[in-house]
XYZ file of C-alpha atoms in Angstrom:
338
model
C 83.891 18.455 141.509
C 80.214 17.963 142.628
C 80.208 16.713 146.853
C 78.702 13.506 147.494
C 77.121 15.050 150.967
C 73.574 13.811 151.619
C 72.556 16.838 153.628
C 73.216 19.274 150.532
C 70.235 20.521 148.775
C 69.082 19.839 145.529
C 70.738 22.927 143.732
C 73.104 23.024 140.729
C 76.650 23.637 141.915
C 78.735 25.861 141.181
C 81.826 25.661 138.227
C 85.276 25.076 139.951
C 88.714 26.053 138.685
C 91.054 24.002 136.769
C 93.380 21.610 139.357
C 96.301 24.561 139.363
C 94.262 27.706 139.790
C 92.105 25.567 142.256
C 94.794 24.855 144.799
C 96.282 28.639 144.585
C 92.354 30.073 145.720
C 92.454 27.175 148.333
C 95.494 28.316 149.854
C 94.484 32.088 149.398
C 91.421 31.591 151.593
C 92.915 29.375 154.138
C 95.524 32.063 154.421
C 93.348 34.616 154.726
C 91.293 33.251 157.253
C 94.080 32.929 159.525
C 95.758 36.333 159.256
C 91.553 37.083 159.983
C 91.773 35.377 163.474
C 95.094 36.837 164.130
C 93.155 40.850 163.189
C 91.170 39.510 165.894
C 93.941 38.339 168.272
C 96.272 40.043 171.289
C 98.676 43.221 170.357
C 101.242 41.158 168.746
C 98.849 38.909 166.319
C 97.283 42.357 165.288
C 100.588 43.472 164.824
C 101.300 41.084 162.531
C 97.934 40.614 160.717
C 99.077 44.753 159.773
C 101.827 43.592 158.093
C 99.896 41.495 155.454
C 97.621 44.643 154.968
C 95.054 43.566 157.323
C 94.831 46.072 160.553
C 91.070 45.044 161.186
C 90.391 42.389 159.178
C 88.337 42.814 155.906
C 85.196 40.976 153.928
C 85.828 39.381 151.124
C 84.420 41.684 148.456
C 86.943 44.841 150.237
C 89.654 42.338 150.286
C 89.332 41.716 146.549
C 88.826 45.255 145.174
C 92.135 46.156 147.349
C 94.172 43.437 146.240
C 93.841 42.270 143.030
C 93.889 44.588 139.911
C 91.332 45.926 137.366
C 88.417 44.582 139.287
C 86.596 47.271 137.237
C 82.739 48.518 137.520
C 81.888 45.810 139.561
C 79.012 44.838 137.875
C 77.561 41.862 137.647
C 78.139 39.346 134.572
C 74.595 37.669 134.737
C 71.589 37.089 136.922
C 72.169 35.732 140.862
C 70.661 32.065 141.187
C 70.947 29.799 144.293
C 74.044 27.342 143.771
C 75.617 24.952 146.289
C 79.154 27.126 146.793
C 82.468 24.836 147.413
C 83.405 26.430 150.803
C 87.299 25.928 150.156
C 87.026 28.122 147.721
C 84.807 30.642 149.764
C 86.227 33.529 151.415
C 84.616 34.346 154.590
C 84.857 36.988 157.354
C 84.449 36.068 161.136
C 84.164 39.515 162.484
C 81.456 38.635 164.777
C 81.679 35.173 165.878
C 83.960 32.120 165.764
C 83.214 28.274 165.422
C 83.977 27.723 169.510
C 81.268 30.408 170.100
C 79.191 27.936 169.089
C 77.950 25.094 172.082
C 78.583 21.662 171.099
C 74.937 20.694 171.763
C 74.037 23.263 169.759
C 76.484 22.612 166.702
C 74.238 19.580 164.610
C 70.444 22.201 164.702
C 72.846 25.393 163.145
C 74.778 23.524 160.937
C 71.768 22.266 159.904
C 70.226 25.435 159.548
C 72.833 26.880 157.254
C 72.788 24.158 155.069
C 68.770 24.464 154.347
C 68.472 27.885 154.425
C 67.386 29.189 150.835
C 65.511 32.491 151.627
C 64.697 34.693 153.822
C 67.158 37.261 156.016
C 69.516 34.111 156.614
C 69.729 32.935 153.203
C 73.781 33.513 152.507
C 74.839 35.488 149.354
C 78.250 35.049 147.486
C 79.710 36.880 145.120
C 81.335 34.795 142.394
C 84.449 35.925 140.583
C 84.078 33.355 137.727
C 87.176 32.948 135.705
C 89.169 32.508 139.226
C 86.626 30.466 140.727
C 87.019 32.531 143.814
C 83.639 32.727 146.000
C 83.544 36.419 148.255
C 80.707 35.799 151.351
C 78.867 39.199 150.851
C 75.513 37.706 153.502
C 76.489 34.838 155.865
C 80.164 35.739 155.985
C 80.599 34.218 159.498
C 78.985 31.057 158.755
C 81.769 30.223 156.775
C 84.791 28.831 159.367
C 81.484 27.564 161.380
C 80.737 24.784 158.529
C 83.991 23.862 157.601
C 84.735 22.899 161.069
C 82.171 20.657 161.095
C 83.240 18.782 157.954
C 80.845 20.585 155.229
C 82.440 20.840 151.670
C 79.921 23.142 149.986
C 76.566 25.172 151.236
C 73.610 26.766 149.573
C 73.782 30.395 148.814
C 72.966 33.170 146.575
C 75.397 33.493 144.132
C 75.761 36.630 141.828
C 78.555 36.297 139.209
C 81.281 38.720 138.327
C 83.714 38.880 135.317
C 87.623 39.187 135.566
C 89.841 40.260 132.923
C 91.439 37.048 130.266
C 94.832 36.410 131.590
C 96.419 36.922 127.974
C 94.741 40.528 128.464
C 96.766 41.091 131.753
C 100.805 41.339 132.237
C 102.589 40.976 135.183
C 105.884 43.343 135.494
C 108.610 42.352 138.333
C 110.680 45.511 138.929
C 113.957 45.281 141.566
C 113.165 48.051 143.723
C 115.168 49.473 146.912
C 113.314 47.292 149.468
C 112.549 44.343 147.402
C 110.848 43.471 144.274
C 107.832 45.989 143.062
C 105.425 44.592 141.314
C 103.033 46.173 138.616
C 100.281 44.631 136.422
C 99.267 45.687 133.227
C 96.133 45.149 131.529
C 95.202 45.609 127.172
C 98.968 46.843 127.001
C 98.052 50.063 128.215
C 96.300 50.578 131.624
C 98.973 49.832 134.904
C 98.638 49.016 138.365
C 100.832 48.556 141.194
C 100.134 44.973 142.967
C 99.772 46.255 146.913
C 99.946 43.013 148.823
C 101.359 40.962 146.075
C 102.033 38.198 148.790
C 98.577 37.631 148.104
C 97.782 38.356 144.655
C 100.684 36.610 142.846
C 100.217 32.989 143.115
C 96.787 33.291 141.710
C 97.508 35.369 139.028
C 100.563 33.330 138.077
C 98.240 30.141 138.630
C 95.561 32.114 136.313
C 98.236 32.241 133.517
C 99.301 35.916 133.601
C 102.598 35.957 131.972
C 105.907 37.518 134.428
C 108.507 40.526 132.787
C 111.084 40.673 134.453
C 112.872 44.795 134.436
C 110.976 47.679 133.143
C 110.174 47.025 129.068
C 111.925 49.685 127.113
C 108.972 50.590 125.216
C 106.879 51.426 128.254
C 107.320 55.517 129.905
C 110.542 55.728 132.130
C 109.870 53.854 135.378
C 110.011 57.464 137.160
C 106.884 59.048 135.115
C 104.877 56.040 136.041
C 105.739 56.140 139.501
C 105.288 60.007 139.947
C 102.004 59.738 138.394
C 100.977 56.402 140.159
C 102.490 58.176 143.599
C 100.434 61.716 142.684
C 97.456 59.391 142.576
C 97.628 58.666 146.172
C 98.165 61.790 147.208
C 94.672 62.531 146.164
C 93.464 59.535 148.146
C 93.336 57.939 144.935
C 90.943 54.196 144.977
C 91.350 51.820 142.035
C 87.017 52.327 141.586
C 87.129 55.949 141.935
C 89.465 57.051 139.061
C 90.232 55.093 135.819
C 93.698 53.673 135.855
C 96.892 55.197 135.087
C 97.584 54.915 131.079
C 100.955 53.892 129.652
C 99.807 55.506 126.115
C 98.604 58.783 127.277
C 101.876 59.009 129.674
C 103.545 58.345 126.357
C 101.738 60.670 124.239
C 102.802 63.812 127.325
C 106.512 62.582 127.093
C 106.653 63.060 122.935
C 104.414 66.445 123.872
C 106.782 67.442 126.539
C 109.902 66.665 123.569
C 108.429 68.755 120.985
C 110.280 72.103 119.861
C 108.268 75.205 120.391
C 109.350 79.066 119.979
C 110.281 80.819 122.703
C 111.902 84.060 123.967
C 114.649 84.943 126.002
C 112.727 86.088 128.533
C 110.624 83.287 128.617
C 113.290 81.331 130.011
C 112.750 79.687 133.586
C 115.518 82.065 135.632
C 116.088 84.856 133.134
C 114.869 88.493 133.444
C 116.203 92.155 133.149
C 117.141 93.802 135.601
C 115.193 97.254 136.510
C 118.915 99.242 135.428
C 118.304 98.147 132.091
C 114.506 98.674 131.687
C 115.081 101.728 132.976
C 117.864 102.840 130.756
C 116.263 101.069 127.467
C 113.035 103.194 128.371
C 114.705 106.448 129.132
C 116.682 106.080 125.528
C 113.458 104.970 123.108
C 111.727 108.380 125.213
C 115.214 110.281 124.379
C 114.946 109.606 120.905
C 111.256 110.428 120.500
C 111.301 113.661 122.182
C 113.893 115.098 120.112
C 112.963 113.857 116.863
C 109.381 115.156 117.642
C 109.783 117.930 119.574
C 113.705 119.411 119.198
C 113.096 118.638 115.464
C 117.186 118.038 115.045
C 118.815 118.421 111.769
C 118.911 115.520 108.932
C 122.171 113.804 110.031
C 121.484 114.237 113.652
C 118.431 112.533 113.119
C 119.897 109.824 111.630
C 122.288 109.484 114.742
C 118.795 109.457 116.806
C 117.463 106.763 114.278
C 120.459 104.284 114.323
C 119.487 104.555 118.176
C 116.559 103.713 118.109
C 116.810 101.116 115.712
C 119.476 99.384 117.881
C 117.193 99.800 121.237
C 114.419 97.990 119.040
C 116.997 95.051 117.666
C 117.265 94.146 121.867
C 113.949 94.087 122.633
C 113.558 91.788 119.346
C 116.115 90.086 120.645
C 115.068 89.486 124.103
C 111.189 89.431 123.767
C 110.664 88.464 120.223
C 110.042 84.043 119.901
C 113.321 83.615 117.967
C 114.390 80.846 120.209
C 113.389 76.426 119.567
C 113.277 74.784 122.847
C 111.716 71.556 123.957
C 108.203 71.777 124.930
C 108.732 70.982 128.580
C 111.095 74.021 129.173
C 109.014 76.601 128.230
C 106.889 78.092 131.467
C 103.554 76.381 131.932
C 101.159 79.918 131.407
C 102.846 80.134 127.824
C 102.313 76.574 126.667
C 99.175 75.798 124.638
């Protein structure tokens, strides 16, 4: 919906989202520009700005890559152009100054200001996620609050555009957990995500169209794998831009590995071994046995005594060291499995 404000610039605005998904990235950045003032606020507002994932307060861009899923490469869909922006759908960041910093005789010159600047180190840049029709300040960020106090409904800036996955791409997955409901997200039927502030992220993807499972689907790894992996992950200070997602079909693939029957021995057992009695004794007999058919040089049947031996010393070693044994993939020691 193009404004009808006189003061705007002649530049082409910018797309806006259909009526549903429109109201959901209204309410996301009105929301989050509260929960900004209360990062901002006494011990107790910080306090509570913490508990929606917000101990400082964060820009837009940072408060996007954190909270919504598969945000990807980050790389741009097309070239940036100057657009008037709809500022309820802008998400700004007033880390440095507030709208009653400014004087009121000085309100009408910098509101003026912002809304004419088209260049230079003032001009504001935006980056545009375009199938949510969700504007991120990147340059200007603080201006933002400043003109909608004064009754602006869009302003000129920069605008660079970025893609988002189709909602029929993405999945949603609602999973009863301990302390409440965990939710994951799911993207080509393969790649998964845990939501981490899905307070946030949920009404627009729902608005978006992103369909809602409710339990773990049967056909997906056990719940555990996904969350040991997912869990390992952040051990390693994992980021959602520094590794590539977790993957359903190559957990799947190690579970039917890890299920496969492999040869094995006795001793290759987790927990089994001989004790030093016996290795001594099984030595001390196989040495026995060679010494006196090789050196004593017994007669024919004693030799055949000696032989029956030695043929039963060799049936336990067969028996104990020899790969006789099928056991599932996963219980064979680690430094034997190729």
């Amino acid at each position: 919906m193009q404004s009808t404000d006189q003061r705007l610039l002649e530049l082409p605005f910018a797309d806006e989202p259909p009526p549903q998904l429109h109201q959901a990235v209204t309410a996301l950045v009105r929301a989050k520009a509260i929960v900004d003032r209360l990062a901002q606020g006494g011990l107790e507002d910080r306090a509570l700005a913490a508990k929606f994932g917000q101990l400082g307060g964060e820009d837009g861009t940072s408060f996007f890559k954190e909270t919504f899923p598969f945000c990807g490469r980050w790389d741009p869909l097309g070239a940036s152009d100057l657009r008037n922006v709809p500022l309820d759908l802008t998400m700004g960041h007033s880390w440095r100054w507030h709208p009653e910093h400014v004087a009121q005789e000085k309100r009408a010159a910098l509101l003026e200001r912002f809304l004419s600047c088209t260049d230079g180190t003032e001009r504001a840049v935006v980056c545009w996620i375009v199938p949510l029709g969700l504007f991120l300040a990147h340059e200007g960020k603080n201006r933002i609050e400043f003109l909608r106090s004064e009754g602006a409904t869009h302003y000129p800036a920069l605008t660079t555009p970025y893609d988002y996955p189709a909602p029929d791409r993405l999945a949603l997955i609602q999973v009863p957990g301990p302390h409440g409901d965990e939710w994951w997200a799911v993207l080509d039927q393969d790649s998964i995500e845990p939501l981490r502030y899905p307070e946030w992220s949920l009404p627009i993807l729902t608005a978006y169209g992103v369909s809602t499972t409710k339990g773990w689907p049967e056909d997906y790894p056990p719940y555990a794998t996904v969350r040991q992996e997912v869990d390992e992950r952040s051990r390693r200070n994992f980021r959602p831009l520094g590794e590539a997602p977790v993957s359903l079909k190559d957990l799947q693939a190690k579970e039917v590995k890890a299920a496969e029957e492999v040869s094995t021995s006795l001793m290759d057992l987790p927990g089994v071994r001989l004790k030093r009695g016996w290795k001594r004794a099984m030595a001390t007999l196989v040495a026995t046995v060679m010494v006196a058919i090789l050196v004593v040089q017994p007669p024919l049947h004693e030799i055949s005594i000696l032989s029956a031996g030695l043929g039963g010393a060799l049936t336990i070693v067969v028996f104990l060291f020899g790969e006789i044994l099928a056991v599932p993939r996963a219980s064979k020691p680690k430094s034997w499995q190729v």
